[in-house]
PDB file of C-alpha atoms in Angstrom:
ATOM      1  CA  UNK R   1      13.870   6.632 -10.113  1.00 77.00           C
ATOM      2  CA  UNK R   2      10.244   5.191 -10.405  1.00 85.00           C
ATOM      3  CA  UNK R   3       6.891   7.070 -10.593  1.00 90.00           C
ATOM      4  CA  UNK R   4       3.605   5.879 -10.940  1.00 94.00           C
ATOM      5  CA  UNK R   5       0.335   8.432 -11.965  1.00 96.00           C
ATOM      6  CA  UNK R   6      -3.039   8.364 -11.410  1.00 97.00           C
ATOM      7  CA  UNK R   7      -4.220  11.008 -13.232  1.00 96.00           C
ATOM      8  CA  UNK R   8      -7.703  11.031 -12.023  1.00 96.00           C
ATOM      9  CA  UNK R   9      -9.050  11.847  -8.654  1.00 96.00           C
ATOM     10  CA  UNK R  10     -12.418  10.082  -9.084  1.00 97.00           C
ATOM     11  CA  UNK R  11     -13.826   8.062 -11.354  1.00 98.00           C
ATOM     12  CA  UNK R  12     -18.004   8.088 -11.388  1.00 98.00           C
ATOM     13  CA  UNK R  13     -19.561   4.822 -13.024  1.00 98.00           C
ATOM     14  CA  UNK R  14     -23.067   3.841 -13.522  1.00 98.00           C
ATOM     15  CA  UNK R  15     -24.253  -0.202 -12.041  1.00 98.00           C
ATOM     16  CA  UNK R  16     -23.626  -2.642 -14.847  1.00 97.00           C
ATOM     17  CA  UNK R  17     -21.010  -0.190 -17.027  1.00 98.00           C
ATOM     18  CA  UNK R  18     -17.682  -1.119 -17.735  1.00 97.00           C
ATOM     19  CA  UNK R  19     -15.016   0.612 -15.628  1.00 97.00           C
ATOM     20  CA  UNK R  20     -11.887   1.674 -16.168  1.00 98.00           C
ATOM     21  CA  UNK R  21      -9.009   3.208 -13.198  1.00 98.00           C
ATOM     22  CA  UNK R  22      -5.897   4.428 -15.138  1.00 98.00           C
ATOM     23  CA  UNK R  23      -2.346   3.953 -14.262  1.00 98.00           C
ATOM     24  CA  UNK R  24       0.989   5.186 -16.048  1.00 97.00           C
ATOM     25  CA  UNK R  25       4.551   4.423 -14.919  1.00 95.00           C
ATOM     26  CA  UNK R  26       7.978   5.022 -15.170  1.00 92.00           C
ATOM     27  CA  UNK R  27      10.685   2.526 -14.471  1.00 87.00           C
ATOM     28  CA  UNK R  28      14.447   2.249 -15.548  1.00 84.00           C
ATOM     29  CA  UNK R  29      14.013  -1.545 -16.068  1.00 83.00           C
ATOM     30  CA  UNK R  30      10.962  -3.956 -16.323  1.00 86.00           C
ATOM     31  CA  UNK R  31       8.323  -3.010 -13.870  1.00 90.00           C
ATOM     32  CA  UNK R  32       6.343  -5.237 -11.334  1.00 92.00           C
ATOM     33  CA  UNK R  33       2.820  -3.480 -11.433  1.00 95.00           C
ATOM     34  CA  UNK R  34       0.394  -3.720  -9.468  1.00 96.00           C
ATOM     35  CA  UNK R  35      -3.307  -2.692  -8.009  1.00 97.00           C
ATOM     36  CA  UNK R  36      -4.876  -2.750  -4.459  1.00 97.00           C
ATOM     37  CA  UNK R  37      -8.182  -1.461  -3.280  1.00 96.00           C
ATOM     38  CA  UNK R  38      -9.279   0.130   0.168  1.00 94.00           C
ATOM     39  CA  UNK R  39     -12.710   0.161   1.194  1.00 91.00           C
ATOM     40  CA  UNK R  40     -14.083   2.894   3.581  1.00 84.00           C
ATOM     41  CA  UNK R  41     -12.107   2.162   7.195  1.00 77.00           C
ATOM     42  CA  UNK R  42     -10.482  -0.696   6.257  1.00 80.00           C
ATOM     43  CA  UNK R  43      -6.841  -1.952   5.411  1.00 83.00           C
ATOM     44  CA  UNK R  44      -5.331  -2.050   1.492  1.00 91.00           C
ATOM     45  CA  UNK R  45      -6.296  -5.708  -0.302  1.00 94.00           C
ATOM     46  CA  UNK R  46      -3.891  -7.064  -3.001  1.00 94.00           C
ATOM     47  CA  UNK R  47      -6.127  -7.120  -6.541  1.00 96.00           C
ATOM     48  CA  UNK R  48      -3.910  -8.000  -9.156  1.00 96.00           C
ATOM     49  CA  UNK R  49      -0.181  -7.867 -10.510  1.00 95.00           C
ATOM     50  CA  UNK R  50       1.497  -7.978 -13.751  1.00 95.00           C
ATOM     51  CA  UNK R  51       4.958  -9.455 -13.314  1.00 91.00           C
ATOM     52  CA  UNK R  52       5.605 -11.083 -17.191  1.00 89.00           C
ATOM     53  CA  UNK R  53       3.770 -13.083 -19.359  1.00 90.00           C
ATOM     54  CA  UNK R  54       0.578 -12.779 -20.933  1.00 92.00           C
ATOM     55  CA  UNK R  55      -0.357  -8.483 -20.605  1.00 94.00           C
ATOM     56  CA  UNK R  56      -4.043  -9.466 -19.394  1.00 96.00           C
ATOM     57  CA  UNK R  57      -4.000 -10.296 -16.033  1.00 96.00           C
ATOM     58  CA  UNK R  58      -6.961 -11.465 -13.616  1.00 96.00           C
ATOM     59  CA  UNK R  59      -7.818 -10.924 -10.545  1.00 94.00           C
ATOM     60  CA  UNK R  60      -9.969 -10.627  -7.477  1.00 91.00           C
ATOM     61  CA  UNK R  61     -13.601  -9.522  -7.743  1.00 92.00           C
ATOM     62  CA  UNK R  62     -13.796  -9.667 -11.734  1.00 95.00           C
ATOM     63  CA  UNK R  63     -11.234  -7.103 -11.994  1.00 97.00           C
ATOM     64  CA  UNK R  64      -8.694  -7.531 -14.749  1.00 97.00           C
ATOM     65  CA  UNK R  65      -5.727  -4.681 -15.902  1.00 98.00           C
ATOM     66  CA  UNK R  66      -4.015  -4.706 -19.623  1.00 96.00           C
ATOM     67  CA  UNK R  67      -0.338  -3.995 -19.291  1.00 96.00           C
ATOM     68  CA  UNK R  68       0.922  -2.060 -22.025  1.00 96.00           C
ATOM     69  CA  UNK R  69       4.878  -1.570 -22.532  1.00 95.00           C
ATOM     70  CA  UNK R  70       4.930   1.172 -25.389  1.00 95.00           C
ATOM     71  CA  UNK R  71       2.154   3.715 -23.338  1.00 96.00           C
ATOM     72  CA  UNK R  72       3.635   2.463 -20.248  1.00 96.00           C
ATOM     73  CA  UNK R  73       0.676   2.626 -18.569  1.00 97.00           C
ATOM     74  CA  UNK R  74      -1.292  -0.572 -16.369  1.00 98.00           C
ATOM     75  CA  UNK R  75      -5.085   0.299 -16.560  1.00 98.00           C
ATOM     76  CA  UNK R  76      -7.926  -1.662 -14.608  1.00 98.00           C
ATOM     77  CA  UNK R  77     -11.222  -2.668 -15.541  1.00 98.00           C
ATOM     78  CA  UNK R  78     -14.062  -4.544 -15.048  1.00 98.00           C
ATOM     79  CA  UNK R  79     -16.839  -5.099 -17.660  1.00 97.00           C
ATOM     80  CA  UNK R  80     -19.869  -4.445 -15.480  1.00 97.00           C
ATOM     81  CA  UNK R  81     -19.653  -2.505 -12.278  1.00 97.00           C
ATOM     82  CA  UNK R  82     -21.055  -3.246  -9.048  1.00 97.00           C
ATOM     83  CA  UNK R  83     -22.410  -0.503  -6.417  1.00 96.00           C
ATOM     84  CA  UNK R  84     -20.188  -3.059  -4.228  1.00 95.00           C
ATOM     85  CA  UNK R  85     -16.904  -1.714  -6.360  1.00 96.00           C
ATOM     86  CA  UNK R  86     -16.982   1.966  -5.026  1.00 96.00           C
ATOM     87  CA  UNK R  87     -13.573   2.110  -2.949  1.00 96.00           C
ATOM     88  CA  UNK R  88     -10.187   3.983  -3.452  1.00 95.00           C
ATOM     89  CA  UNK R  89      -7.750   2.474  -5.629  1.00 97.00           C
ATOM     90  CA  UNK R  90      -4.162   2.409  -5.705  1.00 97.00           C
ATOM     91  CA  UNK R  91      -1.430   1.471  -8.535  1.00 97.00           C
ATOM     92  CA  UNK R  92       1.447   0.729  -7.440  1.00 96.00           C
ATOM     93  CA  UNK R  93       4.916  -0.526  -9.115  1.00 93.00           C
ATOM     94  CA  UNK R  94       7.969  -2.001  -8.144  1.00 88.00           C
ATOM     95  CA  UNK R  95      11.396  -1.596 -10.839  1.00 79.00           C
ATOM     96  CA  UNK R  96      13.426  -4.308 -11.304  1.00 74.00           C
ATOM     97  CA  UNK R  97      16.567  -2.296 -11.355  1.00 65.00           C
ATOM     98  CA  UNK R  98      16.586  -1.417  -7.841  1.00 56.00           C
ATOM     99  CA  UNK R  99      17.899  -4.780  -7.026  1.00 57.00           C
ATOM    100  CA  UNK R 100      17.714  -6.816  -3.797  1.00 55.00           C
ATOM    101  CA  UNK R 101      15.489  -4.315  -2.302  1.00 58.00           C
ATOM    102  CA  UNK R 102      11.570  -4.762  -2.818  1.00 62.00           C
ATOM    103  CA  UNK R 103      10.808  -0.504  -2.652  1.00 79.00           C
ATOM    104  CA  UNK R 104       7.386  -0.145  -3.812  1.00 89.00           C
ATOM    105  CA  UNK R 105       6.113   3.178  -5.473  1.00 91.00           C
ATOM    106  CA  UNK R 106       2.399   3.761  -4.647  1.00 94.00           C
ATOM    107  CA  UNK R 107       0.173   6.280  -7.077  1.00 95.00           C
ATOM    108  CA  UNK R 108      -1.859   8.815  -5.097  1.00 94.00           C
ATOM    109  CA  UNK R 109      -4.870   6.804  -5.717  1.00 95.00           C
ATOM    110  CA  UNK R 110      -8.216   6.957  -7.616  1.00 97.00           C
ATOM    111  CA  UNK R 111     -12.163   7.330  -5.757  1.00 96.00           C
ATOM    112  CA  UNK R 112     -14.009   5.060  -7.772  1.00 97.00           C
ATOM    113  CA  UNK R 113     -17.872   5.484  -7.126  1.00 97.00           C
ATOM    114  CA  UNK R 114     -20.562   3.514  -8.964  1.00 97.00           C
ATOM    115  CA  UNK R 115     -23.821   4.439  -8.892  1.00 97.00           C
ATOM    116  CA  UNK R 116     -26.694   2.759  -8.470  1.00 95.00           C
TER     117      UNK R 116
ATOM    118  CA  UNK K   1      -1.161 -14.556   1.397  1.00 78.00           C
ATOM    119  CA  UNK K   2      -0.543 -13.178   5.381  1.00 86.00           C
ATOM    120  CA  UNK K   3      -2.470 -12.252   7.750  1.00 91.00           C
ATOM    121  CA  UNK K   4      -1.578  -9.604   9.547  1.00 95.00           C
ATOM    122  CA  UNK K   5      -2.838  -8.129  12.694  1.00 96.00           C
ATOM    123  CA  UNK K   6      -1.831  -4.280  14.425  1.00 97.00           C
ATOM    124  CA  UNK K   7      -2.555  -3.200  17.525  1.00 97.00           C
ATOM    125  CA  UNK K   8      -3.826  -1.044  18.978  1.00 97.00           C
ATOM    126  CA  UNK K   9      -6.352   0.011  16.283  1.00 95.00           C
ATOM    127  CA  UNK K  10      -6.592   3.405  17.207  1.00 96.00           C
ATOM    128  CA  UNK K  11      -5.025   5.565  20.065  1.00 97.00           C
ATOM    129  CA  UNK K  12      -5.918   9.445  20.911  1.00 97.00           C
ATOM    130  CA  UNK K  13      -2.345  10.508  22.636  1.00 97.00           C
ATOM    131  CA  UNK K  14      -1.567  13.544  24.347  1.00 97.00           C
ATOM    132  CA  UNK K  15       1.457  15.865  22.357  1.00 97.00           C
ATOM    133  CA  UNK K  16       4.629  14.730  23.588  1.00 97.00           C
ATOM    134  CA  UNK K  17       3.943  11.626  24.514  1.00 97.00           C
ATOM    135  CA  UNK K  18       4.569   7.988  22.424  1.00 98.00           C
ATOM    136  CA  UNK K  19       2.943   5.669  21.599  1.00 98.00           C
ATOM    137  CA  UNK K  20       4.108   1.746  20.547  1.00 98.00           C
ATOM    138  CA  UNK K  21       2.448   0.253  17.682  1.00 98.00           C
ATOM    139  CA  UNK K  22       2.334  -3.619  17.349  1.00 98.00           C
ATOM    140  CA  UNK K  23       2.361  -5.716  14.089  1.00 97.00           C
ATOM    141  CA  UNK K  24       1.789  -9.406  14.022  1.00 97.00           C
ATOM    142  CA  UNK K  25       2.134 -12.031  11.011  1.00 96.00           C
ATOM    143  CA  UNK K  26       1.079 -15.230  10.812  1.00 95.00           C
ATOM    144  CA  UNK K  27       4.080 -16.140   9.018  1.00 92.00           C
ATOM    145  CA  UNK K  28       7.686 -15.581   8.656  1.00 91.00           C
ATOM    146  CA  UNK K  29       8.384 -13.118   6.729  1.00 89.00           C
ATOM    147  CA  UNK K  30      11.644 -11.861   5.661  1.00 85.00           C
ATOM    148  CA  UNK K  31      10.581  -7.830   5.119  1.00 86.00           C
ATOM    149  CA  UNK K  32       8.336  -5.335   7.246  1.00 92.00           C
ATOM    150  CA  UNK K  33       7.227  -2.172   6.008  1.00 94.00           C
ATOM    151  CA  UNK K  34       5.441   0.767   7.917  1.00 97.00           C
ATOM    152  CA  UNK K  35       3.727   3.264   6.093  1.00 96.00           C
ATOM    153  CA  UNK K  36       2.005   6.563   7.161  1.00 96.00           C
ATOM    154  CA  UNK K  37      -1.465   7.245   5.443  1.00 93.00           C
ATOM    155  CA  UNK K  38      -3.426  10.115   5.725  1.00 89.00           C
ATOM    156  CA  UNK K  39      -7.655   9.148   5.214  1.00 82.00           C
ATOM    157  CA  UNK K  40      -8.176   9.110   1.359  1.00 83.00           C
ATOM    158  CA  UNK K  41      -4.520   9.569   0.385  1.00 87.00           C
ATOM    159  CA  UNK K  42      -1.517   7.790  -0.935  1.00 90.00           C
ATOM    160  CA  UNK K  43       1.086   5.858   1.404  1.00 93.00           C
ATOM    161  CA  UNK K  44       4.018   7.304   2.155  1.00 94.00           C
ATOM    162  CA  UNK K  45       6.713   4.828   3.245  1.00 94.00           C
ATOM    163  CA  UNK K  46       8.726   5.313   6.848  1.00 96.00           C
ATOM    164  CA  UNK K  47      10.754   2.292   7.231  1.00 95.00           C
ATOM    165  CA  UNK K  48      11.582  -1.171   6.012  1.00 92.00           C
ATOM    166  CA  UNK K  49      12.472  -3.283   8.597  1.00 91.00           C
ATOM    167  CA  UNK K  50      14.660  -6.740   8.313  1.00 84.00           C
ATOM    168  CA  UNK K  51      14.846  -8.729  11.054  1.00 80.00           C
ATOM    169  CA  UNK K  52      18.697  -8.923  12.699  1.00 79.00           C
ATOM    170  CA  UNK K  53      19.327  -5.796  11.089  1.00 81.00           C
ATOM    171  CA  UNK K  54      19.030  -1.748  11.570  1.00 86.00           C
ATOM    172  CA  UNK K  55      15.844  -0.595   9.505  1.00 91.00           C
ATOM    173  CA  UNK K  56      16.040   1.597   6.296  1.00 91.00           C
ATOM    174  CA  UNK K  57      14.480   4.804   7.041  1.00 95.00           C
ATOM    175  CA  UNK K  58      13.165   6.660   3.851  1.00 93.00           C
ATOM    176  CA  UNK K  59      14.245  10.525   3.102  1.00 92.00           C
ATOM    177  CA  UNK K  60      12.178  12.697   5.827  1.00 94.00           C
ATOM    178  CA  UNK K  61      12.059   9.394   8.437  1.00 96.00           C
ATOM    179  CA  UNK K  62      14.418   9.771  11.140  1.00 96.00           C
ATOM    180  CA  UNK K  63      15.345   7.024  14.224  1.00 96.00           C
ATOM    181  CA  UNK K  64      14.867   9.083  16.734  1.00 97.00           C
ATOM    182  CA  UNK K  65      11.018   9.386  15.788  1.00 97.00           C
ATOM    183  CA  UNK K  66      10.189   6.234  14.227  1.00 97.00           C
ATOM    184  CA  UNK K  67      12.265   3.753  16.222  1.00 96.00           C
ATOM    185  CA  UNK K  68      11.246   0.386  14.671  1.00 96.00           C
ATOM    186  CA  UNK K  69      12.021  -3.124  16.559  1.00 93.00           C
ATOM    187  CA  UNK K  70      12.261  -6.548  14.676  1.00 93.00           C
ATOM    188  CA  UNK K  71      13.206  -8.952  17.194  1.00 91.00           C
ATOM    189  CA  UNK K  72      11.988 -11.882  14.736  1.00 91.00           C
ATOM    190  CA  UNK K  73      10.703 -13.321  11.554  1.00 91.00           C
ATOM    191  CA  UNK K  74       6.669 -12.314  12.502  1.00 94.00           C
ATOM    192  CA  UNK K  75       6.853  -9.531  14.774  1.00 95.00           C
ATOM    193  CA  UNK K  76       7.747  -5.434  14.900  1.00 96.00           C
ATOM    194  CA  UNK K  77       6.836  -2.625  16.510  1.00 96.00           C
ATOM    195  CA  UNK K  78       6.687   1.026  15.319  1.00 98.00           C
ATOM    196  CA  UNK K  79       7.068   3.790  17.731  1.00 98.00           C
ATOM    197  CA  UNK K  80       6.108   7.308  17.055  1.00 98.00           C
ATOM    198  CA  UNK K  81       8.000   9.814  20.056  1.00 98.00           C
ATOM    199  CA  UNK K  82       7.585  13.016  21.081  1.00 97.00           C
ATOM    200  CA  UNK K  83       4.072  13.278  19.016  1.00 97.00           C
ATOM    201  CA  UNK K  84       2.907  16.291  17.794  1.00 96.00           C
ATOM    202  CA  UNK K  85      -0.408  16.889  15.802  1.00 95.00           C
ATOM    203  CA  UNK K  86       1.369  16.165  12.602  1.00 95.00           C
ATOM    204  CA  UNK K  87       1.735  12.853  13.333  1.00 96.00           C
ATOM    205  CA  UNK K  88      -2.056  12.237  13.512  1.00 96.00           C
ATOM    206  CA  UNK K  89      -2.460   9.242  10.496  1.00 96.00           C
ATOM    207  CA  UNK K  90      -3.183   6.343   9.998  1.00 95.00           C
ATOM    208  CA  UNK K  91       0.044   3.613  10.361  1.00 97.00           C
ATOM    209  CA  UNK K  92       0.208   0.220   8.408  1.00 96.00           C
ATOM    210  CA  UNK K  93       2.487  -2.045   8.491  1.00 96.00           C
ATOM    211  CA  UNK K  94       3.030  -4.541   5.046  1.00 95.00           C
ATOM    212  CA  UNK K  95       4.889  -7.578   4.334  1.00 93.00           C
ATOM    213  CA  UNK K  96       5.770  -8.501   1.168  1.00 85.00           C
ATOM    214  CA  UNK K  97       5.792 -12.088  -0.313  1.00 69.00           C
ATOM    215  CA  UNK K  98       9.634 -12.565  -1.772  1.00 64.00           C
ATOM    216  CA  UNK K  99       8.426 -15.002  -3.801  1.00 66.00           C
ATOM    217  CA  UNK K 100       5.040 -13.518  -5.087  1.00 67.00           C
ATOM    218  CA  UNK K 101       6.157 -10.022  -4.928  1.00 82.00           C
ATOM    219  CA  UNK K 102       2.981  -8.417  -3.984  1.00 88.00           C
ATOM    220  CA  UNK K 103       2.571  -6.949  -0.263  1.00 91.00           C
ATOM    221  CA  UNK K 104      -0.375  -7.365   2.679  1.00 93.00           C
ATOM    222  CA  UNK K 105      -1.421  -5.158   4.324  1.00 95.00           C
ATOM    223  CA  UNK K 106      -2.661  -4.631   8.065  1.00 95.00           C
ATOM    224  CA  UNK K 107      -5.917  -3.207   9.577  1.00 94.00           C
ATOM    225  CA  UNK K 108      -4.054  -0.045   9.984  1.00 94.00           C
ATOM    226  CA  UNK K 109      -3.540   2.001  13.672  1.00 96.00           C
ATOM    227  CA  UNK K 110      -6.181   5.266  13.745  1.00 95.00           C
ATOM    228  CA  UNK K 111      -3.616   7.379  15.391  1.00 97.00           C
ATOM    229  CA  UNK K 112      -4.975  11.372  16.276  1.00 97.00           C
ATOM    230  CA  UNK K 113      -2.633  13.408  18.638  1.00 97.00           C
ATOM    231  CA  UNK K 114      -4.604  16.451  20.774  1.00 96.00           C
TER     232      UNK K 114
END
């Protein structure tokens, strides 16, 4: 079975501090990680995804997460935080093992507010 | 990446009654998903739907309350029967790239049942 955490329930940042939104897994083979964002009344956006390769990946908006095999855990940052930034966040991973079949486990996401 | 368009974008519906929801890609796609998101909170996954096939309903999901069509590679519809208030949420419907692995998302359908 696969499980994903977010272990906070909001995360308060001031304008122009780094950020980071934390993530842990668990997966009985490799994982496909991922993050998405949802601003107020809208639809989920694809930031980011670590599938293999280098464990700093890019993405949208200046975001970037570090995965990290021994804490199993997928955290994203950004170095300087915008007001712009403040949305709910979601990690969200996908094992391997399952297979054929592309089941995606979403975490219960993370409030990210920056103030100005 | 898709784009992905659901209609309507939000219904108020009368208990006992249904109510269709439409998804539209612009794109074939080989997998649909609908998921069921209360404002603020996690997704919880109903169904995966494959076109030419029966969908997968997840533990708690049943047919006779979700019926999902998929007559083709860019279209589905998610019905939600016999509503109750319960079943006020918010409904998306994903596709997921098979070769990129990540999934899109639609607008979403506001759904509140008096």
């Amino acid at each position: 079975a696969q499980s994903v955490a977010q272990p906070e329930d909001q995360v308060n940042v001031a304008e122009g501090n780094p950020l980071t939104v934390k993530c842990t897994y668990s997966v009985s083979g490799n994982p496909y990680l991922f993050w998405y964002v949802q601003y107020p009344n809208r639809g989920l956006q694809f930031l980011l995804k670590y599938i293999t390769g280098d464990n700093l990946v890019k993405g949208s908006y200046g975001f970037e997460a570090e995965f990290n095999k021994s804490q199993t855990s997928f955290h994203l940052k950004k170095p300087s935080a915008l007001v712009s930034d403040s949305a709910l966040y979601f990690c969200a991973v996908r094992d391997t093992y399952s297979g054929g079949y592309q089941k995606v486990t979403f975490g219960t996401g993370t409030k990210l507010q920056v103030i100005p | 990446s898709a784009v992905i368009s659901q209609k309507p974008s939000r219904d108020i519906c009368q208990r006992g009654t249904s109510l269709t929801i439409q998804c539209q890609v612009d794109s074939q796609v080989t997998m649909m998903f609908w998921y069921r998101q209360q404002p603020g909170q996690s997704l919880t996954l109903i169904a995966t739907a494959n076109q030419g096939s029966e969908a997968t309903y997840e533990s708690g999901f049943v047919i006779d309350k979700f019926p999902i069509s998929r007559p083709n590679l860019t279209f589905s519809t998610l019905t939600v029967s016999n509503m109750s208030p319960e079943d006020s949420s918010i409904y998306l419907c994903s596709v997921s790239g098979s070769a990129t692995y990540e999934q899109y998302f639609g607008p979403g359908t506001r759904l509140t049942v008096t």
